Amino acid sequence: MSAHPVESLSALLDEELDDAERRVVEAHLAACPSCARHLRELAAVDALARDLPPAGAPDGYLETLPGRVRRRIRADRPASARPWVWPLAAGLALAVLAPIVLLQQRARYSPTADRAAIASRATTTRAARRATPMSPPMRGCAIRSMP
Amino acid sequence: MVQAAVDATEADLLAGAQGGNLFAFDEIVRRYQRRVYSTALRIVRRHDLADDVTQEAFLRAHRALASYDRARPFGPWICRIAANLAINHVRSPEAREEALDEAALDRLPAAASDGPLGAVLEKEARSVLEDAVGRLPAEQRAVFVLRTFEDLSYKEIAEALDLSVGTVMSRLSRAREKLRGALAGYLGPALDRAGGASR
């Protein structure tokens, strides 16, 4: 008698052996009561397993699952699939940036700012003149141009 | 629109979902969620992981809808996605396997009692079998779950889990041998009785 074809018994049960293999295993089974019983036991395990009910979910879980999947699908969609995303982003950016730019402009051109800027420039010019006396060529030039 | 989705055939729902109708996909989720969750839970053995796997499986199915061939049955396809994700979960280094909690076992509804085992022994045998399936190595368990509960062929399992058909065959055989060993105390007397009754 050939060696016990244990691995093939499982495949025989599933009808996954090709014809030649199946004939060899069936011939062995006809002569080997031990393997024949082994096959019946595997079939019984299989029948019992197939009869097991689906694994249970906690109460309420399945009622909420479609909603959670839907939210994940929406979050997962690329921006191109949501045409409202870019206009919304542009609108938000405008709403945030416009007041900032406007405030900066107003601060730059307000009368107070103008007076402060003029005073600052005048102070700087006077200080520069005191620090740098008129150069000799300039003085000569001024004399020659007098009538 | 929601009621229309509930009444629609699966082909209509899939066509609608492929066209971007989320109500149609919602209904597909409702129809398959128990099966997908069950497949995931049988492999990962923990509700929180099974929940992750179930959501991710539907998300991936939705992403792949554009290329999905509606001539193929949706159930085995989504279950294969779930099984793949589940086995990756179990294989990941951070995943710590825990036995299916008692609460989950308590939630299992009663099974029919006209199987090959006597009605009295069957309830106990079911519990032993559930426990034994849970203790199978993850790779063997995934193959066993896809074969036994999803009725996939060896070729389909091999494709789903990226294995050779030979590996599927040997893993399934080893898984069944372990389950047979775990149920030895129940199978022997039952088969003897069956043999005696048939003589």
Tab-separated table of C-alpha atoms in Angstrom:
chain	number	residue	atom	x	y	z
A	1	MET	CA	0.000	0.000	0.000
A	2	SER	CA	1.249	3.506	-0.818
A	3	ALA	CA	1.959	6.087	1.907
A	4	HIS	CA	-1.121	7.648	3.481
A	5	PRO	CA	-2.026	10.663	1.296
A	6	VAL	CA	-3.024	12.897	4.227
A	7	GLU	CA	-2.638	16.222	2.430
A	8	SER	CA	-4.591	14.971	-0.561
A	9	LEU	CA	-7.560	13.975	1.614
A	10	SER	CA	-8.324	17.618	2.323
A	11	ALA	CA	-8.061	18.480	-1.386
A	12	LEU	CA	-10.232	15.469	-2.278
A	13	LEU	CA	-12.865	16.797	0.092
A	14	ASP	CA	-12.764	20.115	-1.773
A	15	GLU	CA	-12.801	18.413	-5.203
A	16	GLU	CA	-9.549	20.160	-6.001
A	17	LEU	CA	-7.564	17.128	-7.221
A	18	ASP	CA	-7.118	16.518	-10.905
A	19	ASP	CA	-8.475	13.235	-12.305
A	20	ALA	CA	-5.199	11.314	-12.093
A	21	GLU	CA	-4.555	12.348	-8.478
A	22	ARG	CA	-8.133	11.643	-7.491
A	23	ARG	CA	-7.973	8.096	-8.917
A	24	VAL	CA	-4.779	7.373	-6.950
A	25	VAL	CA	-6.254	8.646	-3.685
A	26	GLU	CA	-9.554	6.833	-4.183
A	27	ALA	CA	-7.706	3.590	-4.880
A	28	HIS	CA	-5.785	4.077	-1.640
A	29	LEU	CA	-8.971	4.795	0.298
A	30	ALA	CA	-10.583	1.630	-0.983
A	31	ALA	CA	-7.726	-0.381	0.541
A	32	CYS	CA	-7.065	1.672	3.695
A	33	PRO	CA	-9.816	1.830	6.332
A	34	SER	CA	-7.682	4.184	8.436
A	35	CYS	CA	-7.542	6.813	5.661
A	36	ALA	CA	-11.215	6.255	4.841
A	37	ARG	CA	-12.087	7.043	8.466
A	38	HIS	CA	-9.682	9.984	8.430
A	39	LEU	CA	-11.550	11.391	5.423
A	40	ARG	CA	-14.910	10.958	7.177
A	41	GLU	CA	-13.580	12.828	10.189
A	42	LEU	CA	-12.331	15.690	8.010
A	43	ALA	CA	-15.738	15.818	6.329
A	44	ALA	CA	-17.434	15.975	9.740
A	45	VAL	CA	-15.158	18.836	10.842
A	46	ASP	CA	-15.908	20.637	7.609
A	47	ALA	CA	-19.669	20.168	7.960
A	48	LEU	CA	-19.582	21.419	11.536
A	49	ALA	CA	-17.491	24.455	10.574
A	50	ARG	CA	-19.774	25.348	7.679
A	51	ASP	CA	-22.698	25.163	10.050
A	52	LEU	CA	-21.177	27.733	12.381
A	53	PRO	CA	-23.163	30.965	12.352
A	54	PRO	CA	-21.493	34.204	11.270
A	55	ALA	CA	-19.381	35.739	14.006
A	56	GLY	CA	-21.553	38.192	15.923
A	57	ALA	CA	-21.139	41.952	16.060
A	58	PRO	CA	-21.847	44.014	19.200
A	59	ASP	CA	-25.333	45.493	19.513
A	60	GLY	CA	-25.804	48.583	17.361
A	61	TYR	CA	-22.525	48.159	15.518
A	62	LEU	CA	-24.013	47.269	12.142
A	63	GLU	CA	-26.578	50.083	12.353
A	64	THR	CA	-23.833	52.712	12.500
A	65	LEU	CA	-21.315	51.143	10.141
A	66	PRO	CA	-22.716	52.468	6.799
A	67	GLY	CA	-22.605	56.042	8.129
A	68	ARG	CA	-19.005	55.669	9.280
A	69	VAL	CA	-17.988	54.167	5.949
A	70	ARG	CA	-19.745	57.038	4.131
A	71	ARG	CA	-17.856	59.648	6.164
A	72	ARG	CA	-14.558	57.957	5.401
A	73	ILE	CA	-15.402	57.823	1.697
A	74	ARG	CA	-16.238	61.545	1.688
A	75	ALA	CA	-12.996	62.366	3.493
A	76	ASP	CA	-11.089	60.123	1.109
A	77	ARG	CA	-12.366	61.752	-2.086
A	78	PRO	CA	-9.704	63.699	-3.966
A	79	ALA	CA	-10.240	67.462	-4.260
A	80	SER	CA	-10.954	67.053	-7.975
A	81	ALA	CA	-14.029	65.016	-7.037
A	82	ARG	CA	-15.278	67.882	-4.869
A	83	PRO	CA	-15.598	70.917	-7.158
A	84	TRP	CA	-16.659	73.165	-4.279
A	85	VAL	CA	-13.349	72.726	-2.445
A	86	TRP	CA	-11.237	75.210	-4.416
A	87	PRO	CA	-13.802	78.051	-4.528
A	88	LEU	CA	-14.351	77.569	-0.804
A	89	ALA	CA	-10.607	77.631	-0.105
A	90	ALA	CA	-10.195	80.768	-2.259
A	91	GLY	CA	-13.103	82.470	-0.486
A	92	LEU	CA	-11.666	81.641	2.929
A	93	ALA	CA	-8.226	82.899	1.933
A	94	LEU	CA	-9.763	86.136	0.645
A	95	ALA	CA	-11.771	86.581	3.828
A	96	VAL	CA	-8.638	86.221	5.949
A	97	LEU	CA	-6.133	88.123	3.810
A	98	ALA	CA	-8.281	91.056	2.635
A	99	PRO	CA	-8.706	92.709	6.072
A	100	ILE	CA	-4.982	92.313	6.804
A	101	VAL	CA	-3.931	93.953	3.528
A	102	LEU	CA	-6.526	96.675	3.984
A	103	LEU	CA	-5.313	97.475	7.498
A	104	GLN	CA	-1.711	97.670	6.284
A	105	GLN	CA	-2.662	100.030	3.487
A	106	ARG	CA	-4.647	102.226	5.816
A	107	ALA	CA	-1.780	102.397	8.298
A	108	ARG	CA	0.675	103.363	5.536
A	109	TYR	CA	-1.430	106.202	4.087
A	110	SER	CA	-3.163	107.589	7.192
A	111	PRO	CA	-2.482	111.377	8.016
A	112	THR	CA	-0.821	110.454	11.291
A	113	ALA	CA	1.485	108.088	9.514
A	114	ASP	CA	2.222	110.746	6.863
A	115	ARG	CA	3.165	113.376	9.472
A	116	ALA	CA	5.365	110.924	11.330
A	117	ALA	CA	7.076	109.919	8.122
A	118	ILE	CA	7.681	113.569	7.031
A	119	ALA	CA	9.061	114.501	10.461
A	120	SER	CA	11.309	111.498	10.405
A	121	ARG	CA	12.631	112.334	6.919
A	122	ALA	CA	13.263	116.033	7.876
A	123	THR	CA	15.223	115.074	10.977
A	124	THR	CA	17.341	112.696	8.960
A	125	THR	CA	18.107	115.368	6.283
A	126	ARG	CA	19.093	118.036	8.834
A	127	ALA	CA	21.384	115.643	10.626
A	128	ALA	CA	23.005	114.692	7.345
A	129	ARG	CA	23.637	118.310	6.393
A	130	ARG	CA	25.270	119.107	9.729
A	131	ALA	CA	27.502	116.073	9.448
A	132	THR	CA	28.606	116.906	5.827
A	133	PRO	CA	29.739	120.564	5.118
A	134	MET	CA	29.676	121.807	1.517
A	135	SER	CA	32.754	120.615	-0.411
A	136	PRO	CA	35.281	123.099	-1.969
A	137	PRO	CA	34.423	122.542	-5.652
A	138	MET	CA	30.797	123.193	-4.834
A	139	ARG	CA	31.738	126.456	-3.135
A	140	GLY	CA	33.803	127.581	-6.169
A	141	CYS	CA	31.031	126.749	-8.454
A	142	ALA	CA	28.659	128.834	-6.419
A	143	ILE	CA	30.989	131.880	-6.533
A	144	ARG	CA	31.445	131.674	-10.278
A	145	SER	CA	27.794	131.524	-10.930
A	146	MET	CA	27.136	134.758	-9.009
A	147	PRO	CA	26.467	137.852	-11.161
B	1	MET	CA	-33.582	58.222	-3.279
B	2	VAL	CA	-32.693	56.178	-0.187
B	3	GLN	CA	-35.814	53.995	-0.558
B	4	ALA	CA	-34.992	53.513	-4.238
B	5	ALA	CA	-31.547	52.267	-3.210
B	6	VAL	CA	-33.070	49.810	-0.718
B	7	ASP	CA	-35.369	48.365	-3.403
B	8	ALA	CA	-32.752	48.203	-6.156
B	9	THR	CA	-31.071	45.058	-7.399
B	10	GLU	CA	-27.406	44.546	-6.701
B	11	ALA	CA	-26.506	45.249	-10.338
B	12	ASP	CA	-28.387	48.567	-10.191
B	13	LEU	CA	-26.705	49.469	-6.924
B	14	LEU	CA	-23.264	48.701	-8.288
B	15	ALA	CA	-23.971	50.706	-11.433
B	16	GLY	CA	-25.195	53.613	-9.298
B	17	ALA	CA	-22.202	53.413	-6.993
B	18	GLN	CA	-19.870	53.365	-9.981
B	19	GLY	CA	-21.611	56.543	-11.137
B	20	GLY	CA	-20.822	58.224	-7.817
B	21	ASN	CA	-24.138	57.621	-6.021
B	22	LEU	CA	-23.245	57.301	-2.324
B	23	PHE	CA	-26.758	56.172	-1.355
B	24	ALA	CA	-26.301	53.183	-3.653
B	25	PHE	CA	-22.966	52.350	-2.044
B	26	ASP	CA	-24.540	52.763	1.424
B	27	GLU	CA	-27.021	50.068	0.528
B	28	ILE	CA	-24.236	47.783	-0.723
B	29	VAL	CA	-22.476	48.273	2.625
B	30	ARG	CA	-25.706	47.381	4.454
B	31	ARG	CA	-26.130	44.203	2.430
B	32	TYR	CA	-22.578	42.916	2.894
B	33	GLN	CA	-21.424	44.378	6.207
B	34	ARG	CA	-22.338	41.351	8.330
B	35	ARG	CA	-20.513	38.972	6.008
B	36	VAL	CA	-17.435	41.187	5.705
B	37	TYR	CA	-17.279	41.827	9.442
B	38	SER	CA	-17.683	38.129	10.146
B	39	THR	CA	-14.846	37.198	7.771
B	40	ALA	CA	-12.620	39.845	9.346
B	41	LEU	CA	-13.465	38.832	12.909
B	42	ARG	CA	-12.790	35.167	12.219
B	43	ILE	CA	-9.264	36.099	11.140
B	44	VAL	CA	-8.289	38.965	13.467
B	45	ARG	CA	-10.302	37.716	16.475
B	46	ARG	CA	-10.842	41.167	17.961
B	47	HIS	CA	-13.811	43.464	17.425
B	48	ASP	CA	-11.780	46.695	17.164
B	49	LEU	CA	-9.479	45.186	14.530
B	50	ALA	CA	-12.400	43.609	12.686
B	51	ASP	CA	-14.088	47.020	12.651
B	52	ASP	CA	-10.951	48.638	11.173
B	53	VAL	CA	-10.678	45.918	8.557
B	54	THR	CA	-14.376	46.118	7.641
B	55	GLN	CA	-14.337	49.895	7.143
B	56	GLU	CA	-11.074	49.773	5.225
B	57	ALA	CA	-12.360	46.953	3.001
B	58	PHE	CA	-15.418	48.988	1.978
B	59	LEU	CA	-13.278	52.084	1.484
B	60	ARG	CA	-10.900	50.189	-0.821
B	61	ALA	CA	-13.792	48.593	-2.655
B	62	HIS	CA	-15.225	52.064	-3.246
B	63	ARG	CA	-11.881	53.321	-4.555
B	64	ALA	CA	-11.669	50.339	-6.914
B	65	LEU	CA	-15.262	50.581	-8.153
B	66	ALA	CA	-14.263	52.256	-11.407
B	67	SER	CA	-12.355	49.153	-12.456
B	68	TYR	CA	-14.784	46.642	-10.897
B	69	ASP	CA	-16.349	44.225	-13.375
B	70	ARG	CA	-20.053	44.001	-12.502
B	71	ALA	CA	-20.236	40.550	-14.050
B	72	ARG	CA	-18.271	39.266	-11.043
B	73	PRO	CA	-20.114	38.621	-7.780
B	74	PHE	CA	-19.503	41.394	-5.268
B	75	GLY	CA	-19.585	39.239	-2.096
B	76	PRO	CA	-16.493	37.110	-2.695
B	77	TRP	CA	-14.644	40.161	-4.027
B	78	ILE	CA	-15.219	42.307	-0.936
B	79	CYS	CA	-14.529	39.345	1.361
B	80	ARG	CA	-11.219	38.737	-0.373
B	81	ILE	CA	-10.286	42.379	0.196
B	82	ALA	CA	-11.254	42.013	3.864
B	83	ALA	CA	-9.327	38.751	4.257
B	84	ASN	CA	-6.224	40.314	2.765
B	85	LEU	CA	-6.450	43.301	5.079
B	86	ALA	CA	-7.152	41.045	8.040
B	87	ILE	CA	-4.144	38.859	7.428
B	88	ASN	CA	-1.946	41.936	7.010
B	89	HIS	CA	-3.280	43.186	10.338
B	90	VAL	CA	-2.434	39.915	12.018
B	91	ARG	CA	1.009	39.791	10.428
B	92	SER	CA	1.913	43.355	11.417
B	93	PRO	CA	4.414	43.545	14.288
B	94	GLU	CA	2.209	45.781	16.396
B	95	ALA	CA	-0.784	43.481	16.133
B	96	ARG	CA	-1.252	41.416	19.237
B	97	GLU	CA	-3.590	38.560	18.844
B	98	GLU	CA	-6.093	37.876	21.537
B	99	ALA	CA	-8.576	35.086	21.708
B	100	LEU	CA	-12.091	35.935	20.609
B	101	ASP	CA	-13.580	37.483	23.729
B	102	GLU	CA	-16.281	35.710	25.649
B	103	ALA	CA	-18.789	38.433	24.787
B	104	ALA	CA	-18.271	37.745	21.084
B	105	LEU	CA	-18.731	34.035	21.657
B	106	ASP	CA	-21.939	34.757	23.555
B	107	ARG	CA	-23.229	36.747	20.597
B	108	LEU	CA	-23.012	33.731	18.302
B	109	PRO	CA	-26.550	32.716	17.471
B	110	ALA	CA	-27.631	29.126	17.904
B	111	ALA	CA	-26.724	26.842	15.019
B	112	ALA	CA	-28.917	24.185	13.493
B	113	SER	CA	-28.673	20.898	15.362
B	114	ASP	CA	-29.151	18.463	12.489
B	115	GLY	CA	-25.416	18.144	11.683
B	116	PRO	CA	-23.344	14.985	11.785
B	117	LEU	CA	-22.917	15.256	15.548
B	118	GLY	CA	-25.662	14.622	18.027
B	119	ALA	CA	-27.636	17.664	19.130
B	120	VAL	CA	-26.366	17.401	22.687
B	121	LEU	CA	-22.717	17.267	21.720
B	122	GLU	CA	-22.991	19.763	18.941
B	123	LYS	CA	-23.228	22.890	21.048
B	124	GLU	CA	-20.120	21.928	22.962
B	125	ALA	CA	-18.330	20.882	19.770
B	126	ARG	CA	-19.153	24.223	18.152
B	127	SER	CA	-17.561	26.042	21.031
B	128	VAL	CA	-14.463	23.818	20.872
B	129	LEU	CA	-14.262	24.320	17.114
B	130	GLU	CA	-14.571	28.121	17.393
B	131	ASP	CA	-11.785	28.094	19.937
B	132	ALA	CA	-9.619	25.807	17.786
B	133	VAL	CA	-10.129	28.003	14.688
B	134	GLY	CA	-9.033	30.970	16.814
B	135	ARG	CA	-5.837	29.186	17.797
B	136	LEU	CA	-4.810	28.340	14.228
B	137	PRO	CA	-1.809	30.293	12.937
B	138	ALA	CA	-3.095	33.381	11.111
B	139	GLU	CA	-1.971	32.158	7.675
B	140	GLN	CA	-3.778	28.844	8.076
B	141	ARG	CA	-6.809	30.558	9.577
B	142	ALA	CA	-7.164	32.960	6.638
B	143	VAL	CA	-7.066	30.108	4.137
B	144	PHE	CA	-9.532	28.068	6.213
B	145	VAL	CA	-11.945	31.003	6.568
B	146	LEU	CA	-11.934	31.787	2.847
B	147	ARG	CA	-12.458	28.141	1.925
B	148	THR	CA	-15.023	27.200	4.544
B	149	PHE	CA	-17.065	30.350	5.024
B	150	GLU	CA	-16.609	32.059	1.650
B	151	ASP	CA	-16.438	28.870	-0.426
B	152	LEU	CA	-13.568	30.170	-2.559
B	153	SER	CA	-11.652	27.738	-4.756
B	154	TYR	CA	-7.953	27.078	-4.113
B	155	LYS	CA	-7.111	29.238	-7.124
B	156	GLU	CA	-9.221	32.130	-5.840
B	157	ILE	CA	-7.661	31.874	-2.376
B	158	ALA	CA	-4.191	31.756	-3.927
B	159	GLU	CA	-4.940	34.926	-5.900
B	160	ALA	CA	-6.495	36.683	-2.924
B	161	LEU	CA	-3.601	35.975	-0.580
B	162	ASP	CA	-0.833	35.988	-3.175
B	163	LEU	CA	0.118	32.352	-2.579
B	164	SER	CA	0.676	29.331	-4.792
B	165	VAL	CA	-2.157	26.808	-5.081
B	166	GLY	CA	0.153	24.229	-3.491
B	167	THR	CA	0.639	26.444	-0.439
B	168	VAL	CA	-3.116	26.910	-0.129
B	169	MET	CA	-3.573	23.151	-0.290
B	170	SER	CA	-0.970	22.417	2.380
B	171	ARG	CA	-2.094	25.212	4.734
B	172	LEU	CA	-5.688	24.094	4.473
B	173	SER	CA	-4.738	20.488	5.112
B	174	ARG	CA	-2.690	21.444	8.198
B	175	ALA	CA	-5.504	23.649	9.484
B	176	ARG	CA	-8.031	20.830	9.128
B	177	GLU	CA	-5.708	18.366	10.820
B	178	LYS	CA	-5.450	20.692	13.826
B	179	LEU	CA	-9.211	21.128	13.991
B	180	ARG	CA	-9.715	17.398	13.641
B	181	GLY	CA	-7.292	16.897	16.539
B	182	ALA	CA	-9.153	19.441	18.674
B	183	LEU	CA	-12.472	17.734	17.965
B	184	ALA	CA	-11.183	14.181	18.296
B	185	GLY	CA	-13.203	13.552	21.435
B	186	TYR	CA	-16.410	14.467	19.618
B	187	LEU	CA	-15.748	13.010	16.173
B	188	GLY	CA	-14.822	9.481	17.242
B	189	PRO	CA	-18.017	8.612	19.109
B	190	ALA	CA	-20.186	10.405	16.560
B	191	LEU	CA	-18.665	8.506	13.640
B	192	ASP	CA	-18.842	5.231	15.573
B	193	ARG	CA	-22.516	5.851	16.232
B	194	ALA	CA	-23.095	6.773	12.598
B	195	GLY	CA	-21.258	3.609	11.498
B	196	GLY	CA	-23.248	1.468	13.978
B	197	ALA	CA	-26.538	2.971	12.892
B	198	SER	CA	-25.801	2.356	9.223
B	199	ARG	CA	-24.941	-1.319	9.751
